[in-house]
Short mmCIF file of C-alpha atoms in Angstrom, two decimals:
data_model
loop_
_atom_site.label_atom_id
_atom_site.label_comp_id
_atom_site.label_asym_id
_atom_site.label_seq_id
_atom_site.Cartn_x
_atom_site.Cartn_y
_atom_site.Cartn_z
CA LEU A 1 49.07 218.42 110.93
CA LEU A 2 51.16 220.61 113.20
CA GLY A 3 48.41 223.46 112.21
CA GLU A 4 45.73 221.52 113.22
CA ALA A 5 47.66 220.20 116.24
CA TYR A 6 48.34 223.95 117.46
CA LEU A 7 44.51 224.68 116.62
CA ARG A 8 43.73 221.81 119.28
CA LYS A 9 46.16 223.19 121.90
CA GLU A 10 44.77 226.73 121.57
CA GLU A 11 48.01 228.13 120.40
CA TYR A 12 46.13 230.36 117.27
CA LYS A 13 49.42 232.30 116.21
CA LYS A 14 51.13 228.89 115.58
CA ALA A 15 48.25 227.30 114.30
CA VAL A 16 48.39 230.22 111.45
CA GLU A 17 51.61 230.11 110.79
CA TYR A 18 51.39 226.59 109.91
CA LEU A 19 47.93 226.57 108.18
CA GLU A 20 49.36 229.17 106.13
CA PHE A 21 52.32 227.32 105.68
CA TYR A 22 50.63 224.53 104.23
CA LYS A 23 48.31 226.64 102.00
CA ASP A 24 51.18 228.98 100.60
CA ASN A 25 53.28 226.03 99.54
CA GLY A 26 50.46 224.09 97.35
CA GLY A 27 48.55 222.45 100.09
CA ARG A 28 45.10 221.40 99.05
CA MET A 29 42.97 222.87 101.41
CA ALA A 30 39.81 221.40 101.93
CA LYS A 31 36.80 222.69 103.69
CA GLU A 32 38.00 221.45 107.04
CA ASP A 33 41.32 223.00 106.42
CA ASN A 34 39.96 226.11 105.59
CA TYR A 35 37.64 226.26 108.33
CA SER A 36 40.68 225.91 110.74
CA LEU A 37 42.48 228.32 109.14
CA GLY A 38 39.62 230.83 109.26
CA TYR A 39 39.09 230.07 112.99
CA ALA A 40 42.66 230.63 113.63
CA TYR A 41 42.46 234.02 112.35
CA TYR A 42 39.69 234.59 114.14
CA LYS A 43 40.96 234.15 117.56
CA THR A 44 43.88 236.27 116.59
CA GLY A 45 41.96 239.01 115.87
CA ASN A 46 42.79 239.11 112.19
CA TYR A 47 38.69 239.43 111.15
CA GLU A 48 39.55 240.60 107.39
CA ASP A 49 41.41 237.33 106.49
CA ALA A 50 38.96 235.09 108.36
CA ILE A 51 36.12 236.74 106.39
CA GLN A 52 37.88 236.05 103.29
CA VAL A 53 38.32 232.21 104.65
CA PHE A 54 35.00 231.42 106.09
CA ASN A 55 33.25 232.81 102.65
CA LYS A 56 34.88 229.55 101.17
CA ILE A 57 33.13 227.70 103.37
CA SER A 58 29.69 229.66 103.54
CA SER A 59 28.61 227.96 100.28
CA THR A 60 28.07 224.74 101.56
CA SER A 61 26.10 222.98 104.05
CA GLY A 62 26.28 221.19 107.45
CA ALA A 63 27.97 221.70 110.77
CA LEU A 64 31.11 223.28 109.22
CA ALA A 65 29.06 225.66 107.16
CA GLN A 66 26.76 226.73 110.23
CA ASN A 67 29.78 227.52 112.29
CA ALA A 68 31.49 229.37 109.50
CA HIS A 69 28.19 231.54 109.33
CA TYR A 70 28.27 232.03 112.71
CA HIS A 71 31.63 233.29 113.09
CA LEU A 72 31.45 235.32 109.97
CA GLY A 73 28.60 237.09 111.43
CA ASP A 74 30.77 237.76 114.49
CA CYS A 75 33.95 238.85 112.19
CA TYR A 76 31.59 241.23 110.13
CA LEU A 77 29.98 242.88 113.22
CA LYS A 78 33.59 243.57 114.81
CA THR A 79 34.77 244.94 111.28
CA GLY A 80 31.45 247.13 111.71
CA ASN A 81 29.52 245.54 108.66
CA LYS A 82 25.94 245.14 110.51
CA SER A 83 24.20 244.59 106.99
CA GLN A 84 26.63 241.26 105.95
CA ALA A 85 26.39 240.36 109.84
CA LEU A 86 22.53 240.39 109.64
CA SER A 87 22.71 237.93 106.30
CA ALA A 88 25.55 235.37 108.17
CA PHE A 89 23.65 235.22 111.45
CA LYS A 90 19.90 234.33 109.54
CA ALA A 91 22.29 231.62 107.46
CA ALA A 92 23.42 230.34 110.91
CA SER A 93 20.02 230.21 112.48
CA GLU A 94 18.87 228.10 109.75
CA GLY A 95 21.24 225.28 110.18
CA ASN A 96 20.31 222.51 112.65
CA GLU A 97 23.18 220.67 113.53
CA ASN A 98 24.36 222.78 116.38
CA PRO A 99 21.48 223.67 118.24
CA THR A 100 23.50 226.71 120.64
CA ILE A 101 24.59 228.35 117.59
CA LYS A 102 21.41 228.23 115.84
CA GLU A 103 19.55 229.76 118.82
CA ASP A 104 22.47 232.76 119.42
CA ALA A 105 22.23 233.32 115.63
CA LEU A 106 18.63 233.45 115.66
CA PHE A 107 19.02 236.33 118.55
CA ASN A 108 22.15 238.07 116.70
CA TYR A 109 19.93 237.98 113.88
CA ALA A 110 16.89 239.68 115.40
CA LYS A 111 18.83 242.19 117.27
CA LEU A 112 20.82 243.46 114.10
CA ASN A 113 17.26 243.83 112.27
CA TYR A 114 16.32 246.12 115.40
CA GLU A 115 19.67 248.07 115.52
CA LEU A 116 19.64 248.62 111.46
CA ALA A 117 15.95 249.75 111.80
CA ASN A 118 14.90 247.32 109.21
CA PRO A 119 10.93 247.36 108.30
CA TYR A 120 9.74 246.54 111.81
CA GLY A 121 7.79 243.49 111.05
CA SER A 122 11.03 242.02 109.88
CA ALA A 123 12.67 242.58 113.56
CA ILE A 124 9.14 241.98 115.31
CA GLU A 125 8.90 238.82 113.28
CA ALA A 126 12.27 237.72 114.16
CA PHE A 127 12.12 238.07 117.67
CA GLN A 128 8.54 236.74 117.95
CA SER A 129 10.23 233.62 116.20
CA PHE A 130 13.15 233.32 118.85
CA LEU A 131 10.43 233.55 121.72
CA THR A 132 8.45 230.98 120.06
CA GLU A 133 11.36 228.75 119.29
CA TYR A 134 13.13 229.27 122.48
CA PRO A 135 10.73 229.93 125.28
CA ASN A 136 13.02 229.24 128.05
CA SER A 137 16.22 231.13 126.81
CA ALA A 138 18.73 233.17 129.01
CA LYS A 139 17.89 235.81 126.47
CA LYS A 140 14.08 236.14 126.98
CA VAL A 141 13.89 239.03 129.15
CA GLU A 142 16.23 240.93 126.87
CA ALA A 143 14.19 239.81 123.75
CA ASN A 144 10.76 240.74 125.39
CA LYS A 145 12.47 244.22 126.08
CA TYR A 146 13.55 244.68 122.41
CA LEU A 147 9.80 243.48 121.57
CA ALA A 148 8.36 245.95 123.97
CA ASN A 149 10.36 249.07 122.27
CA LEU A 150 9.51 247.63 118.57
CA TYR A 151 5.37 247.51 119.67
CA LEU A 152 5.90 250.91 121.33
CA THR A 153 7.31 252.41 118.25
CA THR A 154 4.45 251.03 116.30
CA LYS A 155 2.04 251.71 118.59
CA ASP A 156 0.80 248.59 119.18
CA TYR A 157 0.36 248.80 122.92
CA GLU A 158 -1.52 245.94 123.53
CA ASN A 159 1.36 243.36 122.40
CA ALA A 160 3.60 245.79 124.53
CA LEU A 161 2.16 245.19 127.51
CA VAL A 162 2.09 241.53 127.33
CA ALA A 163 5.93 242.04 125.97
CA ILE A 164 6.64 243.95 129.38
CA SER A 165 4.65 241.60 131.25
CA ASN A 166 7.01 238.61 129.91
CA THR A 167 10.25 240.32 130.85
CA GLY A 168 8.66 240.42 134.36
CA LEU A 169 8.03 243.28 136.24
CA ASP A 170 10.72 243.17 138.86
CA SER A 171 12.80 246.06 137.99
CA LYS A 172 11.62 249.82 138.31
CA GLU A 173 12.06 250.52 134.64
CA MET A 174 9.79 247.57 133.75
CA LYS A 175 7.21 248.74 136.40
CA GLU A 176 7.46 252.60 134.76
CA ALA A 177 7.16 251.06 131.46
CA TYR A 178 4.21 248.94 132.09
CA GLN A 179 2.54 251.80 133.65
CA LYS A 180 3.43 254.17 130.82
CA VAL A 181 2.09 251.57 128.50
CA SER A 182 -0.95 250.86 130.26
CA TYR A 183 -1.82 254.74 129.86
CA PHE A 184 -1.24 254.88 125.89
CA ARG A 185 -3.10 251.80 125.90
CA GLY A 186 -6.09 253.38 127.68
CA VAL A 187 -6.01 256.47 125.64
CA GLN A 188 -6.23 254.68 122.78
CA LEU A 189 -9.03 252.47 123.59
CA PHE A 190 -10.97 256.01 125.02
CA ASN A 191 -10.25 257.13 121.85
CA GLY A 192 -11.99 253.91 119.94
CA VAL A 193 -14.91 254.61 122.47
CA GLU A 194 -13.85 251.36 123.99
CA LEU A 195 -14.53 252.98 127.30
CA GLU A 196 -15.06 249.52 129.46
CA ARG A 197 -11.71 248.41 128.03
CA ALA A 198 -10.11 251.53 128.42
CA ARG A 199 -11.30 251.52 132.42
CA GLY A 200 -9.46 248.26 132.79
#
């Protein structure tokens, strides 16, 4: 009870002390207790121990499991294990209990797909899924920038133009990118003997 009380007061070091004492002295750790201990470890920067505890919950379902997966993803990122973070964020994005966590987890999953250079189809699909599910997200512009880069890499200039347009052409950087991609798309159409479309 003291451990939980300190957790609610955001005194995480004290929470760890009492929750560990409870665990080490034979206390039966329910999944809620494990989550509290994992979260206290997470908030004190003890990511390795947080990973171990959150993994005990991640095999369950519900809001607690979704939260555990989300924080597990962040712990893996902070310890440099991006491939495990990818899996954890994917699992968190599949839960429906907390819409805010679901949205952020899906964005992080897409971003990690991009950073890990997974087959481009996966990253493109993940960002498309994010933008379809969250068309008004605060991360919409950033997601479209990633998507535009992916389309450029795969020489899908038509979709790159759409993604760049969706980020907005307010910045000099985006205007230059749009001009460059328009040129490549024009060349692509010209080479395909689609002269009318190449002019447009």
